[in-house]
PDB file of C-alpha atoms in Angstrom:
ATOM      1  CA  UNK M   7       3.604   7.416  -8.377  1.00  0.00           C
ATOM      2  CA  UNK M   8       2.223   8.657  -5.076  1.00  0.00           C
ATOM      3  CA  UNK M   9       2.735   7.012  -1.689  1.00  0.00           C
ATOM      4  CA  UNK M  10       0.626   7.057   1.443  1.00  0.00           C
ATOM      5  CA  UNK M  11       2.970   7.393   4.440  1.00  0.00           C
ATOM      6  CA  UNK M  12       2.518   7.659   8.192  1.00  0.00           C
ATOM      7  CA  UNK M  13       1.993  11.227   9.375  1.00  0.00           C
ATOM      8  CA  UNK M  14       4.926  11.030  11.815  1.00  0.00           C
ATOM      9  CA  UNK M  15       7.310  11.153   8.846  1.00  0.00           C
ATOM     10  CA  UNK M  16       6.082  14.667   8.044  1.00  0.00           C
ATOM     11  CA  UNK M  17       6.750  16.227  11.459  1.00  0.00           C
ATOM     12  CA  UNK M  18      10.329  17.259  10.625  1.00  0.00           C
ATOM     13  CA  UNK M  19      10.559  20.131   8.117  1.00  0.00           C
ATOM     14  CA  UNK M  20      13.294  18.561   5.987  1.00  0.00           C
ATOM     15  CA  UNK M  21      11.638  15.136   5.968  1.00  0.00           C
ATOM     16  CA  UNK M  22       8.282  16.722   5.094  1.00  0.00           C
ATOM     17  CA  UNK M  23       9.919  18.439   2.097  1.00  0.00           C
ATOM     18  CA  UNK M  24      11.747  15.235   1.120  1.00  0.00           C
ATOM     19  CA  UNK M  25       8.683  12.984   1.286  1.00  0.00           C
ATOM     20  CA  UNK M  26       6.544  15.534  -0.546  1.00  0.00           C
ATOM     21  CA  UNK M  27       9.156  15.556  -3.348  1.00  0.00           C
ATOM     22  CA  UNK M  28       8.900  11.753  -3.475  1.00  0.00           C
ATOM     23  CA  UNK M  29       5.152  12.031  -3.991  1.00  0.00           C
ATOM     24  CA  UNK M  30       4.175  10.952  -0.487  1.00  0.00           C
ATOM     25  CA  UNK M  31       1.266  12.298   1.522  1.00  0.00           C
ATOM     26  CA  UNK M  32       0.495  11.750   5.206  1.00  0.00           C
ATOM     27  CA  UNK M  33      -2.107   9.511   6.799  1.00  0.00           C
ATOM     28  CA  UNK M  34      -3.026   9.327  10.469  1.00  0.00           C
ATOM     29  CA  UNK M  35      -2.795   5.587  11.017  1.00  0.00           C
ATOM     30  CA  UNK M  36      -5.429   3.755  13.024  1.00  0.00           C
ATOM     31  CA  UNK M  37      -7.829   6.701  13.006  1.00  0.00           C
ATOM     32  CA  UNK M  38      -9.793   6.243   9.776  1.00  0.00           C
ATOM     33  CA  UNK M  39      -8.188   9.314   8.183  1.00  0.00           C
ATOM     34  CA  UNK M  40     -10.953  10.220   5.704  1.00  0.00           C
ATOM     35  CA  UNK M  41      -8.943  13.170   4.348  1.00  0.00           C
ATOM     36  CA  UNK M  42      -6.091  10.898   3.277  1.00  0.00           C
ATOM     37  CA  UNK M  43      -8.558   8.391   1.804  1.00  0.00           C
ATOM     38  CA  UNK M  44     -10.232  11.183  -0.197  1.00  0.00           C
ATOM     39  CA  UNK M  45      -6.827  12.444  -1.383  1.00  0.00           C
ATOM     40  CA  UNK M  46      -5.873   8.922  -2.489  1.00  0.00           C
ATOM     41  CA  UNK M  47      -9.186   8.484  -4.322  1.00  0.00           C
ATOM     42  CA  UNK M  48      -8.695  11.853  -6.061  1.00  0.00           C
ATOM     43  CA  UNK M  49      -5.243  10.791  -7.282  1.00  0.00           C
ATOM     44  CA  UNK M  50      -6.638   7.578  -8.754  1.00  0.00           C
ATOM     45  CA  UNK M  51      -9.583   9.357 -10.354  1.00  0.00           C
ATOM     46  CA  UNK M  52      -7.057  11.719 -12.002  1.00  0.00           C
ATOM     47  CA  UNK M  53      -5.354   8.663 -13.529  1.00  0.00           C
ATOM     48  CA  UNK M  54      -2.341   8.750 -11.235  1.00  0.00           C
ATOM     49  CA  UNK M  55      -0.711   5.708  -9.640  1.00  0.00           C
ATOM     50  CA  UNK M  56      -1.089   5.173  -5.906  1.00  0.00           C
ATOM     51  CA  UNK M  57       1.330   2.882  -4.056  1.00  0.00           C
ATOM     52  CA  UNK M  58       0.162   1.515  -0.713  1.00  0.00           C
ATOM     53  CA  UNK M  59       1.478  -1.039   1.722  1.00  0.00           C
ATOM     54  CA  UNK M  60      -1.545  -3.164   2.688  1.00  0.00           C
ATOM     55  CA  UNK M  61      -0.128  -4.141   6.075  1.00  0.00           C
ATOM     56  CA  UNK M  62       0.266  -0.513   7.145  1.00  0.00           C
ATOM     57  CA  UNK M  63       3.767  -1.102   8.529  1.00  0.00           C
ATOM     58  CA  UNK M  64       6.948  -3.065   7.925  1.00  0.00           C
ATOM     59  CA  UNK M  65       7.324  -6.608   9.169  1.00  0.00           C
ATOM     60  CA  UNK M  66      10.223  -6.992  11.590  1.00  0.00           C
ATOM     61  CA  UNK M  67      10.849 -10.651  10.712  1.00  0.00           C
ATOM     62  CA  UNK M  68      10.092 -10.623   6.983  1.00  0.00           C
ATOM     63  CA  UNK M  69       6.813 -12.511   7.356  1.00  0.00           C
ATOM     64  CA  UNK M  70       3.744 -10.738   6.078  1.00  0.00           C
ATOM     65  CA  UNK M  71       1.248  -9.314   8.529  1.00  0.00           C
ATOM     66  CA  UNK M  72      -2.530  -9.203   8.497  1.00  0.00           C
ATOM     67  CA  UNK M  73      -3.698  -6.704   5.858  1.00  0.00           C
ATOM     68  CA  UNK M  74      -5.454  -3.483   6.806  1.00  0.00           C
ATOM     69  CA  UNK M  75      -8.554  -2.478   4.859  1.00  0.00           C
ATOM     70  CA  UNK M  76      -7.195   0.708   3.200  1.00  0.00           C
ATOM     71  CA  UNK M  77      -6.260  -0.735  -0.202  1.00  0.00           C
ATOM     72  CA  UNK M  78      -9.624  -2.476  -0.566  1.00  0.00           C
ATOM     73  CA  UNK M  79     -11.574   0.576   0.642  1.00  0.00           C
ATOM     74  CA  UNK M  80      -9.907   2.816  -1.941  1.00  0.00           C
ATOM     75  CA  UNK M  81     -10.277   0.199  -4.694  1.00  0.00           C
ATOM     76  CA  UNK M  82     -13.983  -0.051  -3.892  1.00  0.00           C
ATOM     77  CA  UNK M  83     -14.490   3.737  -3.813  1.00  0.00           C
ATOM     78  CA  UNK M  84     -12.705   4.288  -7.120  1.00  0.00           C
ATOM     79  CA  UNK M  85     -13.526   0.986  -8.856  1.00  0.00           C
ATOM     80  CA  UNK M  86      -9.774   0.636  -9.411  1.00  0.00           C
ATOM     81  CA  UNK M  87      -7.849  -2.535 -10.091  1.00  0.00           C
ATOM     82  CA  UNK M  88      -4.927  -3.510  -7.845  1.00  0.00           C
ATOM     83  CA  UNK M  89      -1.441  -4.543  -8.958  1.00  0.00           C
ATOM     84  CA  UNK M  90       0.092  -6.749  -6.243  1.00  0.00           C
ATOM     85  CA  UNK M  91       3.757  -6.220  -5.559  1.00  0.00           C
ATOM     86  CA  UNK M  92       6.042  -8.283  -3.333  1.00  0.00           C
ATOM     87  CA  UNK M  93       9.192  -6.756  -1.854  1.00  0.00           C
ATOM     88  CA  UNK M  94      11.715  -9.096  -0.268  1.00  0.00           C
ATOM     89  CA  UNK M  95      14.946  -8.184   1.486  1.00  0.00           C
ATOM     90  CA  UNK M  96      17.968 -10.204   0.347  1.00  0.00           C
ATOM     91  CA  UNK M  97      20.078 -11.380   3.263  1.00  0.00           C
ATOM     92  CA  UNK M  98      19.615 -10.586   6.910  1.00  0.00           C
ATOM     93  CA  UNK M  99      18.928  -7.179   8.380  1.00  0.00           C
ATOM     94  CA  UNK M 100      18.101  -4.081   6.396  1.00  0.00           C
ATOM     95  CA  UNK M 101      20.873  -1.551   6.059  1.00  0.00           C
ATOM     96  CA  UNK M 102      21.774   1.283   3.712  1.00  0.00           C
ATOM     97  CA  UNK M 103      21.868  -0.055   0.159  1.00  0.00           C
ATOM     98  CA  UNK M 104      20.356  -3.429   1.100  1.00  0.00           C
ATOM     99  CA  UNK M 105      19.424  -5.517  -1.909  1.00  0.00           C
ATOM    100  CA  UNK M 106      15.763  -6.226  -2.455  1.00  0.00           C
ATOM    101  CA  UNK M 107      13.784  -8.296  -4.925  1.00  0.00           C
ATOM    102  CA  UNK M 108      10.622  -6.690  -6.253  1.00  0.00           C
ATOM    103  CA  UNK M 109       8.037  -8.873  -7.998  1.00  0.00           C
ATOM    104  CA  UNK M 110       4.820  -7.807  -9.677  1.00  0.00           C
ATOM    105  CA  UNK M 111       1.822 -10.080  -9.925  1.00  0.00           C
ATOM    106  CA  UNK M 112      -1.174 -10.284 -12.194  1.00  0.00           C
ATOM    107  CA  UNK M 113      -3.483  -7.279 -12.064  1.00  0.00           C
ATOM    108  CA  UNK M 114      -6.493  -7.956  -9.845  1.00  0.00           C
ATOM    109  CA  UNK M 115      -9.397  -6.251 -11.569  1.00  0.00           C
ATOM    110  CA  UNK M 116     -12.113  -4.439  -9.669  1.00  0.00           C
ATOM    111  CA  UNK M 117     -14.539  -7.200 -10.697  1.00  0.00           C
ATOM    112  CA  UNK M 118     -12.218  -9.907  -9.309  1.00  0.00           C
ATOM    113  CA  UNK M 119     -12.166  -8.146  -5.928  1.00  0.00           C
ATOM    114  CA  UNK M 120     -15.791  -9.233  -5.534  1.00  0.00           C
ATOM    115  CA  UNK M 121     -17.499  -6.013  -4.508  1.00  0.00           C
ATOM    116  CA  UNK M 122     -21.280  -5.787  -4.694  1.00  0.00           C
ATOM    117  CA  UNK M 123     -22.332  -3.620  -1.754  1.00  0.00           C
ATOM    118  CA  UNK M 124     -18.976  -2.642  -0.261  1.00  0.00           C
ATOM    119  CA  UNK M 125     -19.858  -4.322   3.019  1.00  0.00           C
ATOM    120  CA  UNK M 126     -17.295  -4.789   5.769  1.00  0.00           C
ATOM    121  CA  UNK M 127     -17.170  -8.490   4.879  1.00  0.00           C
ATOM    122  CA  UNK M 128     -16.472  -7.718   1.195  1.00  0.00           C
ATOM    123  CA  UNK M 129     -13.733  -5.225   2.129  1.00  0.00           C
ATOM    124  CA  UNK M 130     -12.117  -7.817   4.415  1.00  0.00           C
ATOM    125  CA  UNK M 131     -12.314 -10.542   1.759  1.00  0.00           C
ATOM    126  CA  UNK M 132     -10.817  -8.246  -0.902  1.00  0.00           C
ATOM    127  CA  UNK M 133      -7.994  -7.297   1.496  1.00  0.00           C
ATOM    128  CA  UNK M 134      -7.246 -10.985   2.080  1.00  0.00           C
ATOM    129  CA  UNK M 135      -7.320 -11.693  -1.672  1.00  0.00           C
ATOM    130  CA  UNK M 136      -4.790  -8.900  -2.295  1.00  0.00           C
ATOM    131  CA  UNK M 137      -2.531 -10.075   0.545  1.00  0.00           C
ATOM    132  CA  UNK M 138      -2.715 -13.708  -0.616  1.00  0.00           C
ATOM    133  CA  UNK M 139      -1.547 -12.592  -4.048  1.00  0.00           C
ATOM    134  CA  UNK M 140       1.402 -10.768  -2.467  1.00  0.00           C
ATOM    135  CA  UNK M 141       2.239 -13.810  -0.323  1.00  0.00           C
ATOM    136  CA  UNK M 142       2.281 -15.968  -3.443  1.00  0.00           C
ATOM    137  CA  UNK M 143       4.740 -13.566  -5.093  1.00  0.00           C
ATOM    138  CA  UNK M 144       7.002 -13.656  -2.046  1.00  0.00           C
ATOM    139  CA  UNK M 145       6.970 -17.466  -1.961  1.00  0.00           C
ATOM    140  CA  UNK M 146       8.031 -17.562  -5.620  1.00  0.00           C
ATOM    141  CA  UNK M 147      11.026 -15.283  -5.022  1.00  0.00           C
ATOM    142  CA  UNK M 148      14.427 -16.971  -4.479  1.00  0.00           C
TER     143      UNK M 148
END
């Protein structure tokens, strides 16, 4: 499994080594990093698994944020399906060895994402569909 992670995590030599060993690769957030998008698409086309966080950052209060377009853009480019995953912190604040609940939803096929032309509107709608599926998973968790 490969993870897209913010480029700032790769600035420190040890952290760069550590995140590379975990299968992470950097993305310049908020800049339309086409190199990272191409790398992600290549991984998927090679049959590898790409893990992405559709919000682009962690929520400070546990409530989901508005999704970014990255997951939908890559799904459209590669015609890949998306497996929604909800991650919920158990208890209050996050700390070392915090307990989390991870739930997996029903696979959203490329066809269900509703792409025809790959327009901005379609990308936005697919992003919302993915995020709604994650929200549903989180609501079902205890």
